[in-house]
mmCIF file of C-alpha atoms in Angstrom:
data_model
loop_
_atom_site.group_PDB
_atom_site.id
_atom_site.type_symbol
_atom_site.label_atom_id
_atom_site.label_comp_id
_atom_site.label_asym_id
_atom_site.label_seq_id
_atom_site.Cartn_x
_atom_site.Cartn_y
_atom_site.Cartn_z
ATOM 1 C CA MET M 1 -63.842 26.008 34.620
ATOM 2 C CA THR M 2 -64.610 29.561 34.167
ATOM 3 C CA ILE M 3 -68.301 30.308 34.579
ATOM 4 C CA LYS M 4 -69.773 33.665 33.692
ATOM 5 C CA SER M 5 -72.280 35.356 35.937
ATOM 6 C CA ARG M 6 -75.846 34.717 34.803
ATOM 7 C CA ARG M 7 -77.166 38.215 36.204
ATOM 8 C CA LYS M 8 -74.682 40.061 33.917
ATOM 9 C CA ALA M 9 -75.671 38.424 30.622
ATOM 10 C CA VAL M 10 -79.515 39.525 31.358
ATOM 11 C CA PRO M 11 -81.108 41.893 29.254
ATOM 12 C CA GLY M 12 -81.961 45.301 30.651
ATOM 13 C CA ARG M 13 -85.539 44.782 30.567
ATOM 14 C CA ARG M 14 -85.221 41.401 32.016
ATOM 15 C CA GLY M 15 -83.155 42.922 34.698
ATOM 16 C CA ARG M 16 -85.735 45.379 35.573
ATOM 17 C CA PHE M 17 -88.268 42.687 35.838
ATOM 18 C CA LEU M 18 -86.302 40.469 38.038
ATOM 19 C CA LEU M 19 -85.927 43.656 40.123
ATOM 20 C CA ILE M 20 -89.660 43.714 40.221
ATOM 21 C CA LEU M 21 -90.074 40.227 41.168
ATOM 22 C CA CYS M 22 -87.615 40.417 43.941
ATOM 23 C CA LEU M 23 -89.430 43.995 45.571
ATOM 24 C CA CYS M 24 -92.721 41.983 45.041
ATOM 25 C CA THR M 25 -91.153 38.754 47.051
ATOM 26 C CA ILE M 26 -91.979 36.593 43.872
ATOM 27 C CA GLY M 27 -89.450 34.293 42.682
ATOM 28 C CA LEU M 28 -86.399 32.339 44.143
ATOM 29 C CA SER M 29 -83.022 33.141 45.526
ATOM 30 C CA ALA M 30 -80.774 31.796 42.900
ATOM 31 C CA SER M 31 -77.860 31.887 45.426
ATOM 32 C CA SER M 32 -79.318 29.548 47.831
ATOM 33 C CA ALA M 33 -79.455 26.432 45.149
ATOM 34 C CA PHE M 34 -76.917 27.526 42.810
ATOM 35 C CA PRO M 35 -73.793 25.146 43.208
ATOM 36 C CA ALA M 36 -70.997 27.311 44.389
ATOM 37 C CA VAL M 37 -68.644 25.912 41.670
ATOM 38 C CA TYR M 38 -70.492 28.281 39.491
ATOM 39 C CA ALA M 39 -69.770 31.324 40.875
ATOM 40 C CA ALA M 40 -68.110 34.125 38.827
ATOM 41 C CA LYS M 41 -64.165 34.001 39.208
ATOM 42 C CA ASP M 42 -62.051 36.911 38.950
ATOM 43 C CA THR M 43 -59.736 35.271 36.204
ATOM 44 C CA ARG M 44 -61.779 35.696 32.809
ATOM 45 C CA VAL M 45 -61.168 34.605 29.172
ATOM 46 C CA THR M 46 -62.509 36.149 26.086
ATOM 47 C CA VAL M 47 -65.742 34.246 24.258
ATOM 48 C CA THR M 48 -63.659 33.406 21.458
ATOM 49 C CA GLN M 49 -61.348 31.315 24.114
ATOM 50 C CA ALA M 50 -63.866 30.294 26.151
ATOM 51 C CA VAL M 51 -65.124 26.839 24.470
ATOM 52 C CA SER M 52 -63.118 23.888 23.143
ATOM 53 C CA HIS M 53 -64.303 23.336 19.728
ATOM 54 C CA ASP M 54 -63.677 19.270 20.220
ATOM 55 C CA ALA M 55 -65.690 19.615 23.456
ATOM 56 C CA LEU M 56 -68.849 21.222 21.587
ATOM 57 C CA ALA M 57 -68.486 18.818 18.928
ATOM 58 C CA SER M 58 -68.827 15.945 21.466
ATOM 59 C CA LEU M 59 -72.027 17.505 22.497
ATOM 60 C CA ALA M 60 -74.773 15.251 21.333
ATOM 61 C CA ILE M 61 -77.826 12.562 22.144
ATOM 62 C CA LYS M 62 -78.292 9.254 20.779
ATOM 63 C CA THR M 63 -81.631 7.906 19.203
ATOM 64 C CA GLN M 64 -83.016 5.125 20.949
ATOM 65 C CA PRO M 65 -85.489 2.112 19.570
ATOM 66 C CA SER M 66 -88.956 2.917 20.228
ATOM 67 C CA THR M 67 -91.897 0.404 21.074
ATOM 68 C CA GLU M 68 -94.536 0.055 18.423
ATOM 69 C CA SER M 69 -97.279 1.371 20.968
ATOM 70 C CA LEU M 70 -95.096 4.749 21.046
ATOM 71 C CA GLN M 71 -94.769 4.360 17.078
ATOM 72 C CA ASP M 72 -98.558 3.806 16.597
ATOM 73 C CA PHE M 73 -99.374 6.799 18.822
ATOM 74 C CA THR M 74 -96.680 9.052 17.176
ATOM 75 C CA LYS M 75 -97.657 8.224 13.535
ATOM 76 C CA LEU M 76 -101.326 8.855 14.391
ATOM 77 C CA THR M 77 -100.625 12.083 15.947
ATOM 78 C CA ILE M 78 -98.280 13.220 13.009
ATOM 79 C CA ARG M 79 -101.648 12.247 10.447
ATOM 80 C CA LYS M 80 -103.906 14.081 12.124
ATOM 81 C CA LEU M 81 -101.400 17.162 12.516
ATOM 82 C CA SER M 82 -100.094 17.141 8.992
ATOM 83 C CA ALA M 83 -103.644 17.610 7.196
ATOM 84 C CA ASP M 84 -103.280 21.301 8.160
ATOM 85 C CA ALA M 85 -100.892 23.930 7.914
ATOM 86 C CA PRO M 86 -98.543 24.512 9.469
ATOM 87 C CA PHE M 87 -97.848 20.932 9.865
ATOM 88 C CA THR M 88 -98.345 19.831 6.201
ATOM 89 C CA SER M 89 -94.603 19.119 5.894
ATOM 90 C CA TRP M 90 -94.688 16.204 8.242
ATOM 91 C CA LYS M 91 -96.551 14.129 5.808
ATOM 92 C CA GLU M 92 -93.590 12.212 4.213
ATOM 93 C CA ALA M 93 -91.297 12.851 7.187
ATOM 94 C CA ARG M 94 -89.377 10.520 9.292
ATOM 95 C CA THR M 95 -89.070 10.283 12.943
ATOM 96 C CA ASP M 96 -86.281 10.032 15.293
ATOM 97 C CA TYR M 97 -87.057 8.958 18.951
ATOM 98 C CA TYR M 98 -84.773 10.283 22.139
ATOM 99 C CA PRO M 99 -85.531 8.927 25.642
ATOM 100 C CA LEU M 100 -86.126 11.992 28.282
ATOM 101 C CA GLY M 101 -85.125 11.100 32.004
ATOM 102 C CA PRO M 102 -85.726 11.238 34.507
ATOM 103 C CA GLY M 103 -86.863 7.359 34.459
ATOM 104 C CA THR M 104 -87.853 7.351 30.608
ATOM 105 C CA HIS M 105 -91.274 8.727 31.192
ATOM 106 C CA SER M 106 -91.178 10.662 28.227
ATOM 107 C CA TRP M 107 -89.727 10.621 24.727
ATOM 108 C CA LEU M 108 -88.474 13.450 22.238
ATOM 109 C CA VAL M 109 -89.678 12.680 18.873
ATOM 110 C CA ASN M 110 -87.604 14.989 16.335
ATOM 111 C CA ILE M 111 -89.543 15.140 12.888
ATOM 112 C CA MET M 112 -86.982 14.918 10.190
ATOM 113 C CA ASP M 113 -86.917 16.005 6.383
ATOM 114 C CA GLY M 114 -83.655 14.711 5.462
ATOM 115 C CA GLY M 115 -81.054 15.752 7.780
ATOM 116 C CA GLN M 116 -83.104 19.042 9.103
ATOM 117 C CA ARG M 117 -85.433 18.851 11.945
ATOM 118 C CA ILE M 118 -88.674 20.550 11.172
ATOM 119 C CA GLY M 119 -90.631 19.864 13.902
ATOM 120 C CA TYR M 120 -90.944 17.857 17.448
ATOM 121 C CA LEU M 121 -93.418 16.022 19.879
ATOM 122 C CA ILE M 122 -92.823 15.296 23.466
ATOM 123 C CA VAL M 123 -94.799 12.309 24.157
ATOM 124 C CA SER M 124 -95.231 11.138 28.130
ATOM 125 C CA ALA M 125 -96.262 7.926 29.705
ATOM 126 C CA THR M 126 -99.482 7.998 31.672
ATOM 127 C CA GLU M 127 -100.593 6.336 34.926
ATOM 128 C CA GLN M 128 -102.806 3.939 33.003
ATOM 129 C CA GLY M 129 -100.068 2.722 30.740
ATOM 130 C CA GLY M 130 -100.646 4.723 27.586
ATOM 131 C CA TYR M 131 -99.281 7.950 26.179
ATOM 132 C CA MET M 132 -100.510 11.770 26.220
ATOM 133 C CA LEU M 133 -99.067 14.399 23.623
ATOM 134 C CA SER M 134 -97.169 16.622 26.371
ATOM 135 C CA GLU M 135 -96.253 19.002 23.966
ATOM 136 C CA TYR M 136 -95.514 19.645 20.138
ATOM 137 C CA GLY M 137 -94.343 22.469 17.561
ATOM 138 C CA THR M 138 -93.156 22.887 14.155
ATOM 139 C CA GLY M 139 -90.138 24.959 12.126
ATOM 140 C CA THR M 140 -86.404 24.480 11.508
ATOM 141 C CA SER M 141 -85.035 26.742 14.321
ATOM 142 C CA GLY M 142 -86.167 27.829 17.886
ATOM 143 C CA LEU M 143 -87.439 24.629 18.972
ATOM 144 C CA PRO M 144 -86.738 22.999 22.583
ATOM 145 C CA TYR M 145 -83.521 20.283 22.551
ATOM 146 C CA SER M 146 -81.760 22.419 19.945
ATOM 147 C CA LEU M 147 -77.891 21.466 20.303
ATOM 148 C CA THR M 148 -77.254 24.822 17.843
ATOM 149 C CA ASP M 149 -78.871 26.717 20.364
ATOM 150 C CA LEU M 150 -77.209 25.296 23.288
ATOM 151 C CA ARG M 151 -73.541 25.315 21.570
ATOM 152 C CA GLN M 152 -74.279 28.958 20.737
ATOM 153 C CA PHE M 153 -75.177 29.446 24.407
ATOM 154 C CA LEU M 154 -72.179 27.689 25.944
ATOM 155 C CA VAL M 155 -69.897 30.109 23.789
ATOM 156 C CA GLN M 156 -71.953 33.003 24.868
ATOM 157 C CA GLU M 157 -71.839 32.407 28.488
ATOM 158 C CA GLU M 158 -68.451 30.965 28.626
ATOM 159 C CA LEU M 159 -69.371 27.826 30.747
ATOM 160 C CA ILE M 160 -66.477 25.630 29.527
ATOM 161 C CA SER M 161 -62.849 26.749 29.654
ATOM 162 C CA SER M 162 -60.974 26.265 26.554
ATOM 163 C CA ASN M 163 -58.527 24.071 28.158
ATOM 164 C CA TYR M 164 -61.150 21.704 29.470
ATOM 165 C CA SER M 165 -60.131 18.012 29.058
ATOM 166 C CA GLY M 166 -62.442 16.155 31.317
ATOM 167 C CA LYS M 167 -65.270 14.105 30.805
ATOM 168 C CA LEU M 168 -68.317 15.920 28.928
ATOM 169 C CA GLU M 169 -71.932 14.098 29.111
ATOM 170 C CA LEU M 170 -75.166 15.930 27.867
ATOM 171 C CA THR M 171 -78.790 14.336 28.854
ATOM 172 C CA PRO M 172 -81.921 15.463 27.596
ATOM 173 C CA LEU M 173 -84.809 15.553 30.778
ATOM 174 C CA TYR M 174 -88.248 16.931 30.964
ATOM 175 C CA ALA M 175 -90.215 18.281 33.592
ATOM 176 C CA SER M 176 -93.717 19.399 33.249
ATOM 177 C CA LEU M 177 -93.530 22.120 30.786
ATOM 178 C CA LEU M 178 -89.758 22.313 31.013
ATOM 179 C CA PRO M 179 -87.604 20.697 28.548
ATOM 180 C CA VAL M 180 -84.035 20.619 30.430
ATOM 181 C CA TRP M 181 -80.497 20.071 29.254
ATOM 182 C CA LYS M 182 -78.338 18.255 32.326
ATOM 183 C CA LEU M 183 -74.653 18.841 31.396
ATOM 184 C CA THR M 184 -71.860 17.092 33.230
ATOM 185 C CA LEU M 185 -68.407 18.194 33.648
ATOM 186 C CA ASP M 186 -66.502 15.738 35.374
ATOM 187 C CA HIS M 187 -68.760 15.136 38.427
ATOM 188 C CA THR M 188 -70.409 18.811 38.367
ATOM 189 C CA ASP M 189 -73.785 18.980 36.802
ATOM 190 C CA ILE M 190 -75.335 22.059 35.379
ATOM 191 C CA TYR M 191 -79.119 22.260 34.381
ATOM 192 C CA ILE M 192 -80.150 24.354 31.536
ATOM 193 C CA ASN M 193 -83.425 25.526 30.098
ATOM 194 C CA ALA M 194 -83.641 23.369 27.013
ATOM 195 C CA SER M 195 -86.177 25.572 25.409
ATOM 196 C CA VAL M 196 -84.895 29.401 26.071
ATOM 197 C CA PRO M 197 -81.126 28.806 26.767
ATOM 198 C CA GLN M 198 -80.488 30.030 30.319
ATOM 199 C CA VAL M 199 -78.893 28.067 33.447
ATOM 200 C CA LEU M 200 -81.161 27.050 36.112
ATOM 201 C CA PRO M 201 -80.385 27.667 39.819
ATOM 202 C CA TRP M 202 -80.512 24.470 40.697
ATOM 203 C CA SER M 203 -78.639 22.116 42.839
ATOM 204 C CA SER M 204 -79.061 17.959 42.016
ATOM 205 C CA ASP M 205 -81.640 17.728 44.830
ATOM 206 C CA LYS M 206 -83.475 20.650 43.431
ATOM 207 C CA ALA M 207 -83.691 19.111 40.071
ATOM 208 C CA GLU M 208 -84.726 15.666 41.318
ATOM 209 C CA GLU M 209 -87.346 17.299 43.063
ATOM 210 C CA VAL M 210 -88.537 19.213 40.275
ATOM 211 C CA LEU M 211 -88.379 16.567 37.616
ATOM 212 C CA LYS M 212 -90.145 13.849 39.731
ATOM 213 C CA VAL M 213 -93.518 16.080 39.488
ATOM 214 C CA GLN M 214 -95.573 14.571 36.689
ATOM 215 C CA LEU M 215 -98.963 16.212 35.761
ATOM 216 C CA ASP M 216 -102.362 14.171 35.485
ATOM 217 C CA GLY M 217 -102.658 14.469 31.833
ATOM 218 C CA VAL M 218 -106.362 15.947 31.842
ATOM 219 C CA ASN M 219 -107.427 17.335 28.851
ATOM 220 C CA THR M 220 -104.873 16.304 26.743
ATOM 221 C CA ILE M 221 -104.752 14.369 23.356
ATOM 222 C CA SER M 222 -103.912 10.719 24.786
ATOM 223 C CA GLY M 223 -104.084 6.593 23.884
ATOM 224 C CA LEU M 224 -104.833 5.906 20.321
ATOM 225 C CA ASP M 225 -108.393 7.486 20.267
ATOM 226 C CA SER M 226 -109.068 8.330 16.931
ATOM 227 C CA ASP M 227 -112.370 10.556 17.738
ATOM 228 C CA TRP M 228 -109.917 13.278 18.306
ATOM 229 C CA SER M 229 -108.871 15.672 15.708
ATOM 230 C CA PRO M 230 -107.181 18.865 15.582
ATOM 231 C CA LEU M 231 -108.663 22.335 13.933
ATOM 232 C CA GLN M 232 -106.725 24.673 12.115
ATOM 233 C CA THR M 233 -104.158 26.643 14.278
ATOM 234 C CA TYR M 234 -104.933 30.432 15.580
ATOM 235 C CA ARG M 235 -102.188 32.647 15.912
ATOM 236 C CA SER M 236 -102.354 36.262 16.883
ATOM 237 C CA GLU M 237 -100.343 39.617 16.263
ATOM 238 C CA GLY M 238 -99.842 39.914 20.047
ATOM 239 C CA LEU M 239 -96.492 40.198 21.839
ATOM 240 C CA ASP M 240 -94.432 37.359 22.524
ATOM 241 C CA ASP M 241 -92.066 38.813 24.815
ATOM 242 C CA PRO M 242 -93.188 38.927 28.505
ATOM 243 C CA TYR M 243 -90.297 41.611 29.209
ATOM 244 C CA ALA M 244 -91.652 43.961 26.529
ATOM 245 C CA ASP M 245 -94.666 45.148 28.756
ATOM 246 C CA LEU M 246 -94.289 44.596 32.034
ATOM 247 C CA GLN M 247 -97.549 45.825 33.108
ATOM 248 C CA TRP M 248 -99.155 42.185 33.479
ATOM 249 C CA LEU M 249 -97.585 42.294 36.887
ATOM 250 C CA THR M 250 -100.258 44.229 38.093
ATOM 251 C CA SER M 251 -102.843 42.412 36.279
ATOM 252 C CA PRO M 252 -105.115 39.763 38.598
ATOM 253 C CA LYS M 253 -104.721 36.152 37.650
ATOM 254 C CA LEU M 254 -107.475 35.100 35.010
ATOM 255 C CA MET M 255 -110.296 32.892 36.123
ATOM 256 C CA LEU M 256 -111.181 30.822 33.328
ATOM 257 C CA ASP M 257 -113.857 28.260 33.673
ATOM 258 C CA SER M 258 -113.563 26.769 30.359
ATOM 259 C CA ALA M 259 -111.446 26.235 27.517
ATOM 260 C CA GLU M 260 -113.818 28.596 25.276
ATOM 261 C CA ASN M 261 -113.363 31.260 27.775
ATOM 262 C CA PHE M 262 -109.489 31.046 26.874
ATOM 263 C CA THR M 263 -109.945 31.318 23.421
ATOM 264 C CA VAL M 264 -112.336 34.253 23.448
ATOM 265 C CA LEU M 265 -110.040 36.083 25.856
ATOM 266 C CA LEU M 266 -107.161 35.440 23.236
ATOM 267 C CA ASN M 267 -108.846 36.353 20.225
ATOM 268 C CA GLN M 268 -109.834 39.947 22.044
ATOM 269 C CA SER M 269 -106.525 40.571 23.595
ATOM 270 C CA GLY M 270 -103.718 39.326 21.172
ATOM 271 C CA SER M 271 -101.479 37.534 23.933
ATOM 272 C CA LEU M 272 -101.679 36.389 27.642
ATOM 273 C CA VAL M 273 -98.873 36.171 29.989
ATOM 274 C CA PHE M 274 -98.437 32.723 31.874
ATOM 275 C CA GLN M 275 -96.356 32.477 35.097
ATOM 276 C CA SER M 276 -95.669 30.488 37.927
ATOM 277 C CA ALA M 277 -95.113 32.804 41.038
ATOM 278 C CA GLY M 278 -92.347 31.845 43.327
ATOM 279 C CA ARG M 279 -91.396 28.897 41.077
ATOM 280 C CA ASN M 280 -90.803 30.364 37.560
ATOM 281 C CA ASP M 281 -87.472 28.494 37.245
ATOM 282 C CA THR M 282 -89.601 25.144 37.307
ATOM 283 C CA THR M 283 -91.645 25.912 34.192
ATOM 284 C CA GLY M 284 -89.524 28.130 32.246
ATOM 285 C CA ALA M 285 -92.128 31.020 33.071
ATOM 286 C CA PRO M 286 -92.981 33.821 32.194
ATOM 287 C CA PHE M 287 -93.691 33.302 28.666
ATOM 288 C CA MET M 288 -96.293 34.535 26.141
ATOM 289 C CA ILE M 289 -99.225 32.803 24.846
ATOM 290 C CA THR M 290 -100.437 34.078 21.327
ATOM 291 C CA GLY M 291 -102.308 31.496 19.751
ATOM 292 C CA TYR M 292 -104.161 27.752 20.246
ATOM 293 C CA GLN M 293 -105.103 24.943 18.506
ATOM 294 C CA ARG M 294 -108.374 23.063 19.444
ATOM 295 C CA TRP M 295 -109.079 19.486 19.029
ATOM 296 C CA LEU M 296 -112.339 18.227 18.826
ATOM 297 C CA PRO M 297 -114.298 14.884 19.034
ATOM 298 C CA ALA M 298 -115.601 13.345 15.652
ATOM 299 C CA GLY M 299 -118.543 14.324 14.481
ATOM 300 C CA SER M 300 -118.614 17.948 15.828
ATOM 301 C CA SER M 301 -119.468 20.639 13.826
ATOM 302 C CA GLY M 302 -116.713 23.157 15.502
ATOM 303 C CA LYS M 303 -118.881 24.145 18.491
ATOM 304 C CA THR M 304 -118.476 22.395 21.803
ATOM 305 C CA SER M 305 -120.892 21.361 24.418
ATOM 306 C CA GLY M 306 -120.622 21.071 28.124
ATOM 307 C CA SER M 307 -120.483 16.989 27.667
ATOM 308 C CA SER M 308 -117.913 17.470 25.174
ATOM 309 C CA PRO M 309 -115.282 20.140 25.729
ATOM 310 C CA ALA M 310 -112.486 20.923 23.464
ATOM 311 C CA ILE M 311 -109.276 20.222 24.231
ATOM 312 C CA VAL M 312 -106.700 23.103 23.804
ATOM 313 C CA TYR M 313 -103.088 23.306 23.223
ATOM 314 C CA ALA M 314 -101.844 26.900 23.602
ATOM 315 C CA ALA M 315 -99.172 28.316 21.396
ATOM 316 C CA ALA M 316 -96.581 29.683 23.636
ATOM 317 C CA GLY M 317 -93.007 31.402 23.909
ATOM 318 C CA PRO M 318 -91.279 33.020 21.211
ATOM 319 C CA LYS M 319 -93.110 33.353 17.751
ATOM 320 C CA GLY M 320 -95.770 30.853 19.446
ATOM 321 C CA LYS M 321 -93.689 27.778 18.311
ATOM 322 C CA ARG M 322 -94.455 25.546 21.389
ATOM 323 C CA TYR M 323 -97.883 24.048 21.604
ATOM 324 C CA LEU M 324 -98.426 23.214 25.457
ATOM 325 C CA PRO M 325 -101.764 21.796 26.800
ATOM 326 C CA LEU M 326 -103.945 24.691 28.759
ATOM 327 C CA SER M 327 -105.041 22.338 31.294
ATOM 328 C CA ALA M 328 -101.186 21.754 32.228
ATOM 329 C CA LEU M 329 -100.813 25.457 32.324
ATOM 330 C CA GLN M 330 -103.842 26.095 34.471
ATOM 331 C CA GLN M 331 -102.332 23.326 36.891
ATOM 332 C CA SER M 332 -98.988 24.794 37.037
ATOM 333 C CA GLY M 333 -99.307 28.670 37.198
ATOM 334 C CA THR M 334 -101.668 31.532 36.422
ATOM 335 C CA LEU M 335 -102.524 33.410 33.310
ATOM 336 C CA HIS M 336 -102.591 37.355 32.865
ATOM 337 C CA GLN M 337 -103.601 40.026 30.563
ATOM 338 C CA LEU M 338 -102.049 43.427 30.134
ATOM 339 C CA PRO M 339 -104.306 45.985 31.369
ATOM 340 C CA LEU M 340 -105.099 48.193 28.454
ATOM 341 C CA ALA M 341 -106.090 44.210 26.712
ATOM 342 C CA ALA M 342 -108.104 43.541 29.665
ATOM 343 C CA LYS M 343 -110.211 46.715 29.460
ATOM 344 C CA THR M 344 -110.447 46.318 25.711
ATOM 345 C CA VAL M 345 -111.702 42.378 26.060
ATOM 346 C CA ILE M 346 -114.197 43.026 29.116
ATOM 347 C CA GLY M 347 -115.738 46.089 26.855
ATOM 348 C CA ALA M 348 -116.050 43.695 24.357
ATOM 349 C CA LEU M 349 -117.505 40.965 26.051
ATOM 350 C CA THR M 350 -120.237 43.407 27.478
ATOM 351 C CA ASN M 351 -120.939 44.892 24.525
ATOM 352 C CA SER M 352 -121.829 41.339 22.859
ATOM 353 C CA LYS M 353 -124.181 40.537 25.501
ATOM 354 C CA ARG M 354 -126.629 43.514 24.900
#
């Protein structure tokens, strides 16, 4: 099996970013965790020779029957979201359910229009025995767990040699905030970020450690409580690529005491950066936040009080297609502003108090 060095494939600006992280002692050493079998070898094959078409065709995941309670939670969530754009196409769509390991604590729910995926939900089990909405998104491309993106990535990175004839197995997994593919070649496991495809520098022990961590689900949509409803989404025109401007590395972490503070800052600055210093590989960070969707309790006029705060899902990643719980981001890492945006926001907030 011929494996291409991941470092060689990193774009220039991402390479500079990784260099800065190393100089700042931020991040992990991939060499300590990455299995030696993945090391680049002297013998190379061309990209067109790299992957067997038969092997790629065999990469698939199978739907499984879902419980009535899971279906009820999913139907209620879809009904609420489909009331407004950009989710209105979900109204007449069907759903396919896929268990996500380890231990089937989460499920990928693909929202289908005919044979085309037009959105997804990730629903996770709670300690109380119910369900919570871990993330969601809409679109026909650029969504997590895309088999098309995975196959293209395997071709580009030459992860499977053209003469490979052994066993090939694909398993979808889910860590908090991070969709993961586990690709097994014979008895060798490769872990791949299933949101923005890249090989994760994980051994099997590291993967087990990361995947067993579960967030507490506080301030997420959970259960079958019909009191919470989503407002229309907000999307900015801010940067959606954390490598386009690395000045955020010099910005201190934002201290947010409420979801309302987050929405004010994002409205003013256009985008925020999420990172998990020293463990970006475990959350898929860094990535940009360029929008949000607020969920409010029934009877609310659009404003919230201290007794009934909004539940906020942040629009994350390229084109803001993944909606992630703000509470999960706060538990797992820090948010940062670009320095110029930070000055603008401070000025705007100061003027508003005069």
